[in-house]
Short mmCIF file of C-alpha atoms in Angstrom, two decimals:
data_model
loop_
_atom_site.label_atom_id
_atom_site.label_comp_id
_atom_site.label_asym_id
_atom_site.label_seq_id
_atom_site.Cartn_x
_atom_site.Cartn_y
_atom_site.Cartn_z
CA MET A 10 50.50 55.07 80.52
CA PRO A 11 49.30 52.74 83.25
CA ALA A 12 45.73 52.90 84.17
CA ALA A 13 44.97 54.90 87.34
CA MET A 14 44.30 52.81 90.35
CA PRO A 15 40.68 53.03 91.59
CA ALA A 16 40.35 55.09 94.81
CA ALA A 17 40.05 53.08 98.05
CA PHE A 18 36.38 52.35 99.18
CA GLN A 19 35.40 54.66 101.97
CA ALA A 20 32.34 53.64 104.04
CA VAL A 21 29.75 56.43 104.58
CA THR A 22 29.64 57.57 108.20
CA ILE A 23 26.06 57.46 109.57
CA ASP A 24 24.76 59.27 112.73
CA TYR A 25 21.99 56.76 113.48
CA LEU A 26 20.53 58.80 116.28
CA ALA A 27 20.21 61.93 114.03
CA VAL A 28 18.29 59.96 111.29
CA LEU A 29 16.44 57.64 113.70
CA PRO A 30 13.04 59.33 113.30
CA MET A 31 13.09 58.59 109.56
CA PHE A 32 13.92 54.92 110.23
CA VAL A 33 11.09 54.81 112.72
CA VAL A 34 8.65 56.13 110.16
CA VAL A 35 9.70 53.91 107.26
CA GLY A 36 9.77 51.02 109.59
CA GLY A 37 6.21 51.54 110.70
CA ALA A 38 5.20 51.91 107.00
CA LEU A 39 6.67 48.51 106.28
CA VAL A 40 4.90 46.93 109.14
CA GLY A 41 1.68 48.38 107.93
CA VAL A 42 2.19 46.73 104.64
CA LEU A 43 2.54 43.39 106.43
CA VAL A 44 -0.65 44.16 108.41
CA GLU A 45 -2.56 44.57 105.12
CA ALA A 46 -1.27 41.26 103.96
CA PHE A 47 -1.85 39.23 107.21
CA ALA A 48 -4.31 40.91 109.52
CA PRO A 49 -8.03 39.89 109.45
CA ARG A 50 -10.05 42.37 107.40
CA GLU A 51 -12.34 43.35 110.22
CA ARG A 52 -9.40 44.35 112.36
CA ARG A 53 -7.21 46.11 109.81
CA HIS A 54 -8.72 49.63 110.26
CA ALA A 55 -8.16 49.74 114.04
CA VAL A 56 -4.68 48.14 113.78
CA GLN A 57 -3.58 50.51 111.07
CA VAL A 58 -4.80 53.60 112.89
CA TRP A 59 -2.99 52.64 116.14
CA LEU A 60 0.15 51.54 114.26
CA THR A 61 0.25 54.86 112.23
CA CYS A 62 -0.28 57.11 115.24
CA GLY A 63 2.07 55.07 117.52
CA THR A 64 4.68 55.24 114.80
CA LEU A 65 4.35 59.02 114.24
CA LEU A 66 4.38 59.66 117.97
CA ALA A 67 7.29 57.40 118.64
CA ALA A 68 9.25 59.25 115.83
CA LEU A 69 8.39 62.52 117.41
CA VAL A 70 9.63 61.39 120.81
CA VAL A 71 12.89 60.12 119.30
CA LEU A 72 13.39 63.34 117.60
CA ALA A 73 12.77 65.44 120.71
CA VAL A 74 14.78 63.28 123.07
CA TRP A 75 17.72 62.10 121.04
CA SER A 76 18.00 63.64 117.53
CA ARG A 77 18.10 67.24 118.78
CA ASP A 78 21.42 66.53 120.52
CA HIS A 79 22.93 64.91 117.40
CA GLN A 80 22.81 67.75 114.84
CA SER A 81 25.18 66.82 111.98
CA VAL A 82 25.67 66.38 108.35
CA THR A 83 25.47 62.72 107.82
CA LEU A 84 25.00 59.94 105.19
CA GLY A 85 28.00 61.19 103.34
CA GLY A 86 26.75 64.70 103.37
CA SER A 87 23.45 64.08 101.68
CA VAL A 88 21.41 64.75 104.84
CA ALA A 89 21.79 67.65 107.25
CA ILE A 90 20.04 67.33 110.66
CA ASP A 91 20.29 70.92 111.89
CA GLY A 92 17.95 73.25 113.66
CA VAL A 93 15.71 73.91 110.71
CA ALA A 94 15.41 70.24 109.77
CA LEU A 95 14.52 69.23 113.37
CA PHE A 96 11.93 72.05 113.79
CA LEU A 97 10.27 71.10 110.41
CA GLN A 98 10.48 67.35 111.02
CA GLY A 99 8.76 67.83 114.31
CA THR A 100 6.10 70.06 112.88
CA LEU A 101 5.54 67.52 110.09
CA LEU A 102 5.18 64.64 112.60
CA LEU A 103 2.84 66.57 114.68
CA LEU A 104 0.66 67.67 111.82
CA ALA A 105 0.77 64.10 110.46
CA VAL A 106 -0.62 62.84 113.63
CA ILE A 107 -3.52 65.26 113.50
CA GLY A 108 -4.11 64.35 109.86
CA VAL A 109 -4.24 60.70 110.45
CA LEU A 110 -6.72 61.25 113.29
CA VAL A 111 -9.05 62.88 110.69
CA MET A 112 -8.45 60.17 108.07
CA ALA A 113 -9.55 57.51 110.74
CA GLU A 114 -13.08 59.00 111.04
CA ARG A 115 -15.62 56.35 110.33
CA PHE A 116 -18.98 58.04 111.13
CA GLY A 117 -20.30 54.62 112.19
CA GLY A 118 -19.09 52.69 109.12
CA VAL A 119 -16.69 49.82 108.83
CA GLY A 120 -13.57 51.62 107.53
CA SER A 121 -12.60 55.29 107.08
CA ASP A 122 -15.72 57.14 105.79
CA ALA A 123 -13.73 59.29 103.30
CA PHE A 124 -12.23 56.37 101.34
CA THR A 125 -13.76 54.00 98.84
CA PRO A 126 -13.94 50.38 99.98
CA MET A 127 -12.12 49.08 96.81
CA GLY A 128 -9.87 51.55 94.88
CA ALA A 129 -9.42 49.19 91.89
CA SER A 130 -13.24 49.01 91.20
CA THR A 131 -14.89 51.05 88.57
CA PRO A 132 -17.02 53.92 90.04
CA GLY A 133 -20.68 52.92 90.32
CA SER A 134 -19.99 49.28 89.32
CA SER A 135 -21.40 46.17 90.82
CA GLN A 136 -17.94 45.39 91.97
CA GLU A 137 -17.91 48.43 94.06
CA ASP A 138 -21.40 47.73 95.44
CA ALA A 139 -20.27 44.29 96.41
CA ALA A 140 -17.12 45.56 98.13
CA THR A 141 -19.38 47.91 100.13
CA ARG A 142 -21.72 45.15 101.12
CA ALA A 143 -18.99 42.86 102.12
CA GLY A 144 -17.51 45.56 104.42
CA TYR A 145 -14.21 46.25 102.51
CA ALA A 146 -12.04 49.14 103.78
CA THR A 147 -9.22 50.88 102.15
CA SER A 148 -6.95 50.72 105.22
CA GLU A 149 -3.80 50.78 103.08
CA VAL A 150 -4.05 54.57 103.09
CA PHE A 151 -2.32 54.60 106.52
CA PRO A 152 0.91 52.90 105.44
CA LEU A 153 0.83 55.13 102.25
CA THR A 154 0.64 58.11 104.60
CA LEU A 155 3.70 56.91 106.49
CA PHE A 156 5.61 56.51 103.23
CA ALA A 157 4.63 60.10 102.26
CA VAL A 158 5.69 61.36 105.71
CA PHE A 159 9.08 59.52 105.30
CA GLY A 160 9.61 61.34 102.00
CA MET A 161 8.79 64.60 103.62
CA LEU A 162 11.26 64.05 106.42
CA ILE A 163 13.88 63.42 103.76
CA PHE A 164 12.83 66.42 101.81
CA VAL A 165 13.31 68.94 104.56
CA SER A 166 16.72 67.53 105.50
CA ALA A 167 18.19 66.78 102.18
CA ASN A 168 21.56 68.47 101.60
CA ASP A 169 22.11 67.07 98.19
CA LEU A 170 20.10 67.62 94.96
CA ILE A 171 19.82 63.76 94.34
CA THR A 172 18.59 63.23 97.82
CA LEU A 173 16.15 65.99 97.29
CA PHE A 174 14.83 64.22 94.22
CA VAL A 175 14.44 60.97 96.08
CA GLY A 176 12.47 62.73 98.81
CA LEU A 177 10.28 64.39 96.21
CA GLU A 178 9.24 61.08 94.58
CA VAL A 179 8.85 59.17 97.84
CA LEU A 180 6.42 61.80 99.19
CA SER A 181 4.62 62.29 95.89
CA LEU A 182 3.72 58.80 94.81
CA PRO A 183 1.59 57.92 97.72
CA LEU A 184 -0.19 61.11 97.43
CA TYR A 185 -1.09 60.46 93.78
CA VAL A 186 -2.78 57.19 94.90
CA MET A 187 -4.50 58.62 97.87
CA THR A 188 -6.01 61.48 95.86
CA GLY A 189 -7.95 58.99 93.70
CA LEU A 190 -9.42 57.01 96.63
CA ALA A 191 -12.47 59.14 97.46
CA ARG A 192 -15.61 57.23 98.48
CA ARG A 193 -17.97 59.83 96.92
CA ARG A 194 -17.74 61.45 93.52
CA ARG A 195 -15.28 58.87 92.48
CA LEU A 196 -14.78 59.99 88.79
CA LEU A 197 -13.83 63.45 90.12
CA SER A 198 -11.51 61.92 92.45
CA GLN A 199 -9.79 59.78 89.76
CA GLU A 200 -9.58 62.75 87.36
CA ALA A 201 -7.90 64.80 90.20
CA ALA A 202 -5.47 61.99 90.81
CA LEU A 203 -4.58 61.86 86.99
CA LYS A 204 -4.11 65.52 86.70
CA TYR A 205 -2.01 65.58 89.93
CA PHE A 206 0.09 62.69 88.73
CA LEU A 207 0.68 64.16 85.20
CA LEU A 208 1.53 67.61 86.32
CA GLY A 209 3.76 66.25 89.22
CA ALA A 210 5.62 64.11 86.66
CA PHE A 211 6.35 67.30 84.61
CA SER A 212 7.49 69.24 87.72
CA SER A 213 9.76 66.28 88.67
CA ALA A 214 11.31 66.36 85.21
CA PHE A 215 11.92 70.19 85.56
CA PHE A 216 13.53 69.65 88.92
CA LEU A 217 15.79 66.83 87.59
CA PHE A 218 16.79 68.78 84.65
CA GLY A 219 17.83 71.73 86.76
CA ALA A 220 19.65 69.41 89.13
CA ALA A 221 21.68 67.99 86.12
CA LEU A 222 22.57 71.59 84.93
CA LEU A 223 23.69 72.55 88.43
CA PHE A 224 25.75 69.37 88.63
CA GLY A 225 27.24 70.21 85.23
CA TYR A 226 28.11 73.71 86.61
CA ALA A 227 29.54 72.82 89.99
CA GLY A 228 30.64 69.29 89.28
CA SER A 229 28.75 68.15 92.42
CA SER A 230 25.17 67.79 93.54
CA ASP A 231 25.96 68.61 97.09
CA LEU A 232 24.32 71.97 98.08
CA ALA A 233 27.35 73.30 99.98
CA GLN A 234 29.74 72.51 97.09
CA ILE A 235 27.32 74.25 94.64
CA SER A 236 27.41 77.28 96.99
CA GLN A 237 31.22 77.27 97.01
CA ALA A 238 31.41 77.05 93.28
CA ILE A 239 29.20 80.05 93.01
CA SER A 240 31.03 82.04 95.56
CA THR A 241 34.49 81.28 94.22
CA GLY A 242 33.52 81.37 90.53
CA ALA A 243 35.00 77.94 90.17
CA GLY A 244 32.19 76.68 88.04
CA ASP A 245 33.18 75.12 84.69
CA LEU A 246 30.17 76.28 82.68
CA ASP A 247 28.69 79.59 83.93
CA GLY A 248 25.88 79.40 81.40
CA LEU A 249 24.36 76.36 83.22
CA LEU A 250 23.93 78.11 86.63
CA LEU A 251 20.83 80.35 86.06
CA PRO A 252 18.84 77.80 84.05
CA GLY A 253 19.63 75.20 86.66
CA VAL A 254 18.41 77.36 89.47
CA VAL A 255 15.32 78.30 87.64
CA LEU A 256 14.37 74.76 86.67
CA THR A 257 14.89 73.29 90.13
CA LEU A 258 12.88 76.10 91.61
CA VAL A 259 10.07 75.43 89.17
CA GLY A 260 9.87 71.81 90.43
CA LEU A 261 9.63 72.89 94.01
CA LEU A 262 7.31 75.83 93.40
CA PHE A 263 4.91 73.29 91.84
CA LYS A 264 4.65 71.48 95.10
CA VAL A 265 3.72 74.63 97.08
CA GLY A 266 1.14 75.67 94.37
CA ALA A 267 2.67 78.92 93.39
CA VAL A 268 1.37 80.64 90.24
CA PRO A 269 1.72 79.79 87.38
CA PHE A 270 2.37 76.20 88.64
CA HIS A 271 -0.82 75.97 90.66
CA GLN A 272 -3.20 74.43 88.14
CA TRP A 273 -3.29 71.09 89.85
CA THR A 274 -4.22 72.61 93.27
CA PRO A 275 -7.99 73.42 92.97
CA ASP A 276 -8.76 70.12 91.06
CA ALA A 277 -6.81 67.92 93.40
CA TYR A 278 -8.13 69.60 96.58
CA GLN A 279 -11.68 69.24 95.38
CA GLY A 280 -11.40 65.64 94.09
CA ALA A 281 -9.14 64.11 96.82
CA PRO A 282 -10.83 62.61 100.08
CA THR A 283 -11.20 65.61 102.29
CA PRO A 284 -8.91 64.28 105.03
CA VAL A 285 -6.25 63.78 102.37
CA THR A 286 -6.80 67.27 101.09
CA GLY A 287 -6.05 68.68 104.57
CA PHE A 288 -3.01 66.50 104.91
CA MET A 289 -1.66 67.62 101.47
CA ALA A 290 -2.41 71.26 102.11
CA ALA A 291 -0.54 71.24 105.42
CA CYS A 292 2.26 68.76 105.20
CA THR A 293 3.09 68.79 101.49
CA LYS A 294 3.42 72.59 101.66
CA LEU A 295 5.57 72.50 104.68
CA ALA A 296 7.95 69.93 103.19
CA ALA A 297 8.24 71.82 99.88
CA PHE A 298 9.00 75.12 101.58
CA GLY A 299 11.67 73.33 103.86
CA ALA A 300 13.33 72.16 100.55
CA ILE A 301 13.08 75.66 98.99
CA LEU A 302 14.54 77.28 102.16
CA ARG A 303 17.50 74.79 102.14
CA LEU A 304 18.17 75.05 98.35
CA THR A 305 17.86 78.93 98.32
CA TYR A 306 19.82 79.65 101.47
CA VAL A 307 22.40 76.82 101.52
CA GLY A 308 22.82 76.04 97.82
CA VAL A 309 22.23 78.98 95.42
CA GLY A 310 21.77 81.93 97.69
CA ALA A 311 25.16 83.41 96.51
CA ASN A 312 23.74 84.24 93.22
CA ARG A 313 20.24 85.25 94.38
CA TRP A 314 20.54 88.70 92.69
CA ASP A 315 20.16 86.92 89.33
CA TRP A 316 16.83 85.16 90.18
CA GLN A 317 15.43 86.89 93.22
CA LEU A 318 13.33 89.41 91.34
CA GLY A 319 11.84 86.69 89.14
CA VAL A 320 10.67 84.69 92.26
CA ALA A 321 9.42 87.94 93.82
CA VAL A 322 7.19 88.37 90.69
CA ILE A 323 5.97 84.84 91.21
CA ALA A 324 5.18 85.60 94.86
CA ILE A 325 3.17 88.66 93.86
CA LEU A 326 1.23 86.81 91.15
CA THR A 327 0.59 83.99 93.62
CA MET A 328 -0.88 86.25 96.16
CA VAL A 329 -2.97 88.18 93.69
CA VAL A 330 -4.33 85.16 91.75
CA GLY A 331 -5.00 83.12 94.83
CA ALA A 332 -6.86 86.10 96.47
CA VAL A 333 -8.91 87.09 93.45
CA LEU A 334 -9.82 83.66 92.25
CA SER A 335 -11.06 82.67 95.72
CA VAL A 336 -13.67 85.29 95.42
CA THR A 337 -15.33 83.54 92.42
CA GLN A 338 -15.49 79.95 93.97
CA THR A 339 -18.73 78.28 94.78
CA ASP A 340 -17.17 75.11 96.26
CA VAL A 341 -15.72 75.36 99.81
CA LYS A 342 -12.82 73.00 98.89
CA ARG A 343 -11.89 74.91 95.83
CA LEU A 344 -12.22 78.08 97.96
CA LEU A 345 -9.66 76.70 100.41
CA ALA A 346 -7.56 75.59 97.53
CA TYR A 347 -7.09 79.10 96.24
CA SER A 348 -6.76 80.31 99.77
CA SER A 349 -3.88 77.86 99.94
CA VAL A 350 -2.46 79.38 96.77
CA ALA A 351 -2.47 82.86 98.33
CA HIS A 352 -0.78 81.61 101.51
CA ALA A 353 1.99 80.02 99.45
CA GLY A 354 2.57 83.61 98.22
CA PHE A 355 2.55 84.99 101.65
CA ILE A 356 5.20 82.44 102.69
CA LEU A 357 7.28 83.16 99.67
CA VAL A 358 7.51 86.87 100.75
CA GLY A 359 9.27 85.67 103.88
CA VAL A 360 11.46 83.26 102.10
CA LEU A 361 12.83 86.03 99.81
CA ALA A 362 13.74 88.16 102.79
CA PHE A 363 16.96 86.10 103.17
CA SER A 364 17.66 86.47 106.88
CA GLN A 365 17.80 84.37 109.92
CA ALA A 366 14.51 86.08 111.25
CA ALA A 367 12.84 85.39 107.93
CA ILE A 368 13.69 81.50 108.39
CA GLY A 369 12.04 81.57 111.83
CA GLY A 370 9.07 83.41 110.53
CA VAL A 371 8.53 81.07 107.61
CA MET A 372 8.75 77.94 109.87
CA PHE A 373 6.19 79.54 112.45
CA TYR A 374 3.97 80.36 109.47
CA LEU A 375 4.16 76.73 108.32
CA LEU A 376 3.13 75.41 111.72
CA ALA A 377 0.28 77.88 112.31
CA TYR A 378 -1.13 77.39 108.75
CA GLY A 379 -0.88 73.57 108.81
CA ALA A 380 -2.70 73.15 112.14
CA THR A 381 -5.51 75.60 111.03
CA THR A 382 -5.79 73.94 107.64
CA ILE A 383 -6.13 70.27 108.77
CA ALA A 384 -8.82 71.36 111.39
CA ALA A 385 -10.71 73.28 108.69
CA PHE A 386 -10.90 70.37 106.29
CA ALA A 387 -11.89 68.04 109.10
CA ILE A 388 -15.03 70.20 109.70
CA VAL A 389 -15.64 70.38 105.92
CA ALA A 390 -15.76 66.51 105.96
CA MET A 391 -18.42 66.62 108.75
CA VAL A 392 -21.11 68.72 106.92
CA ARG A 393 -23.32 66.51 104.81
CA GLN A 394 -26.49 66.62 102.75
CA ASP A 395 -28.14 63.31 101.77
CA GLY A 396 -25.06 61.38 102.81
CA SER A 397 -22.60 63.28 100.61
CA GLU A 398 -20.32 66.06 101.67
CA ALA A 399 -22.03 69.52 101.34
CA SER A 400 -19.20 71.23 99.53
CA HIS A 401 -21.30 73.81 97.72
CA LEU A 402 -21.28 77.15 99.48
CA SER A 403 -25.16 77.41 99.18
CA GLN A 404 -25.35 74.22 101.37
CA TRP A 405 -23.60 75.95 104.22
CA ALA A 406 -26.38 78.64 104.49
CA GLY A 407 -27.77 78.75 107.99
CA LEU A 408 -25.37 76.19 109.39
CA GLY A 409 -24.72 78.43 112.46
CA ARG A 410 -28.39 78.19 113.41
CA ARG A 411 -28.61 74.36 113.50
CA HIS A 412 -25.01 73.61 114.50
CA PRO A 413 -23.61 76.66 116.35
CA VAL A 414 -20.50 74.86 117.70
CA VAL A 415 -19.43 73.49 114.40
CA ALA A 416 -20.08 76.72 112.52
CA GLY A 417 -18.31 78.76 115.37
CA VAL A 418 -15.16 76.65 115.23
CA PHE A 419 -15.05 76.88 111.35
CA ALA A 420 -15.72 80.65 111.60
CA PHE A 421 -12.77 80.95 113.96
CA LEU A 422 -10.60 79.06 111.71
CA LEU A 423 -11.61 81.20 108.69
CA LEU A 424 -10.66 84.36 110.66
CA ALA A 425 -7.32 82.77 111.34
CA PHE A 426 -6.79 82.27 107.58
CA ALA A 427 -7.72 86.01 107.24
CA GLY A 428 -5.03 86.99 109.66
CA ILE A 429 -7.28 88.60 112.21
CA PRO A 430 -5.47 89.74 115.44
CA LEU A 431 -5.37 87.18 118.38
CA THR A 432 -5.33 84.28 115.87
CA SER A 433 -2.17 82.44 114.55
CA GLY A 434 -2.69 83.86 111.13
CA PHE A 435 -1.99 87.41 112.30
CA THR A 436 1.15 86.41 114.09
CA ALA A 437 2.27 84.21 111.23
CA LYS A 438 1.83 86.99 108.68
CA PHE A 439 3.63 89.48 110.90
CA ALA A 440 6.53 87.07 111.48
CA ALA A 441 6.88 86.59 107.67
CA PHE A 442 6.27 90.04 106.57
CA ALA A 443 8.48 91.93 109.06
CA PRO A 444 11.89 90.63 107.74
CA ALA A 445 10.72 91.37 104.17
CA VAL A 446 10.03 95.01 105.07
CA GLU A 447 13.59 95.22 106.47
CA SER A 448 15.00 93.46 103.34
CA GLY A 449 14.58 96.46 101.04
CA THR A 450 12.28 97.94 98.37
CA THR A 451 11.21 94.67 96.81
CA GLY A 452 10.31 93.25 100.16
CA VAL A 453 8.14 96.34 100.94
CA VAL A 454 6.33 96.03 97.54
CA MET A 455 5.58 92.30 98.22
CA VAL A 456 4.26 93.09 101.84
CA VAL A 457 1.97 95.79 100.45
CA VAL A 458 0.61 93.32 97.78
CA GLY A 459 0.37 90.73 100.63
CA VAL A 460 -1.80 93.11 102.80
CA LEU A 461 -4.09 93.92 99.99
CA ALA A 462 -4.43 90.29 99.00
CA SER A 463 -5.18 89.47 102.67
CA ALA A 464 -7.98 92.03 102.61
CA VAL A 465 -9.41 90.41 99.64
CA THR A 466 -9.39 86.86 101.13
CA ALA A 467 -10.81 88.38 104.38
CA PHE A 468 -13.89 89.40 102.35
CA VAL A 469 -14.26 85.87 101.10
CA TYR A 470 -14.04 84.37 104.60
CA VAL A 471 -16.42 87.03 106.03
CA LYS A 472 -18.91 86.34 103.24
CA LEU A 473 -18.95 82.56 104.23
CA ILE A 474 -19.39 83.40 107.83
CA VAL A 475 -22.28 85.78 107.05
CA LEU A 476 -23.82 82.88 104.90
CA MET A 477 -23.58 80.49 107.93
CA TYR A 478 -25.18 82.83 110.51
CA PHE A 479 -27.43 85.34 108.68
CA THR A 480 -29.29 83.21 106.05
CA ASP A 481 -32.05 80.59 106.31
CA PRO A 482 -30.81 76.97 106.79
CA VAL A 483 -30.91 74.54 103.84
CA GLU A 484 -33.08 71.55 104.44
CA GLY A 485 -31.29 68.34 104.92
CA VAL A 486 -27.87 69.71 105.61
CA VAL A 487 -26.44 68.29 108.86
CA ALA A 488 -23.03 68.31 110.68
CA LEU A 489 -22.33 64.64 111.69
CA GLN A 490 -21.11 63.83 115.16
CA PRO A 491 -17.38 63.38 115.00
CA SER A 492 -15.69 60.39 116.83
CA VAL A 493 -13.01 60.78 119.40
CA PRO A 494 -10.05 60.92 116.99
CA SER A 495 -11.61 63.61 114.83
CA THR A 496 -12.58 65.53 117.89
CA ILE A 497 -9.06 65.35 119.20
CA ALA A 498 -7.59 66.43 115.83
CA ILE A 499 -9.86 69.48 115.52
CA SER A 500 -9.22 70.45 119.16
CA LEU A 501 -5.55 70.26 118.62
CA GLY A 502 -5.82 72.44 115.50
CA VAL A 503 -7.94 74.95 117.29
CA ILE A 504 -5.72 74.96 120.41
CA ILE A 505 -2.55 75.60 118.15
CA THR A 506 -4.39 78.39 116.37
CA VAL A 507 -5.30 80.05 119.63
CA VAL A 508 -1.97 79.72 121.34
CA ALA A 509 0.05 80.75 118.25
CA GLY A 510 -2.19 83.96 118.23
CA VAL A 511 -2.63 84.87 121.90
CA ALA A 512 0.81 83.64 123.36
CA PRO A 513 3.11 82.97 120.48
CA ALA A 514 6.36 83.91 122.22
CA THR A 515 7.47 80.38 123.00
CA ILE A 516 6.89 79.08 119.56
CA LEU A 517 8.46 82.14 117.84
CA GLN A 518 11.51 81.69 120.19
CA LEU A 519 11.77 78.05 119.41
CA ALA A 520 11.60 78.68 115.58
CA GLY A 521 14.03 81.56 115.99
CA ASN A 522 16.58 79.43 117.86
CA ALA A 523 16.14 76.69 115.23
CA SER A 524 16.70 78.85 112.21
CA GLN A 525 20.37 78.00 111.50
CA PHE A 526 21.49 75.72 108.75
CA LEU A 527 24.50 73.43 109.04
CA LEU A 528 26.81 73.53 105.95
#
């Protein structure tokens, strides 16, 4: 029998305007690498900050002006630029700009205050001291941030399991490095980076194993074709479907910090440079939930009755564990880490409602939570005692008496986390919970648990507010004067928190109009 002739090569069609924001971001990252190689050391910080912010803003403009009119499934079906992808990519770019402005804070130093002058040096060594005296600065965090954002842009628009995995790795690897670059408490930072890397490697393996099983079931890694195989029962090996779905979801739930895949969260949040913690808490969570939305709604939603209850149990555990363990924390960064875990559970409640209104509610929640989180961590980075960050809760005692503006802004952000009316947190919880109530009994149970968990976290936040305003100040604790970039970042976070709470209609309508996937 003659050998079969190979199929004719078909070039992949690319809608360049649809994916242009990604090209802009990765192009800026590559230019940043060249800046590190050739720019004079004393000018690198300023050049990198301007380059990074300019790149992100340019990508945002391109997305708003051109990409929104070129919604399509492109790159051979591996990338879908639809309403959901555009909204999440725009939100990512906006939050990334705010995060970079916080990273740029120098507090009068040579480079970014949060980052060690030499990441390769041993903590406390003479080499590290020499790097500090020489005025070294770890400005490579800015191109690393752009590479991470590039991976996130891929992650929320990936329409194929292989592309999802590529996005997962591109966004994760820079974050592993950035987590270990803290200027202070270097050993804690390096330990956090190692834990984050090892557990992240396990989660990537789970995701890849699940993707392989789904490929074996459907004969394709394309989400639309997997969905078609499930709907028509055309899969070759039915026994591979449920394990494949479970393993891919485990890989993604790790990234959002859902219980029991949350063990990395408190250690990484506490050890990482505080601006990086804010960036991770906002942008990584947004990107991972964008991927979860696309996988569950486009790819494996047709058999959700087989796994939906299990994920609902994870959502309930995430809310309960995050809320209860936040009560026991004595470090403000760990407190916000467990708060982040609880918020992941709140967002999962919306995801599991499986309706178009739920998609819009989840996207609104991600925007509101991200802006509030970055601003909160920016303020945490400002509070110091003896030159180090005052992260222990006892050090925040009486802060409202000495620095009423800083404490007032932080208290407002905490109330937003708690979901108090007229803040973005209240509107976000309502937008995520309302579709869940309409979805049935399981949704109602999750919402009841969510409301109770919110009450527990509100107690934690109010306790911290009382500590700041109704106890005697601690000697030596001060709030440093932020520079213009940090002030802009905090102001933007507060403005979004206020607007999304007082007048959320425009954002809710924008999210609702964008909550449609292209298949």
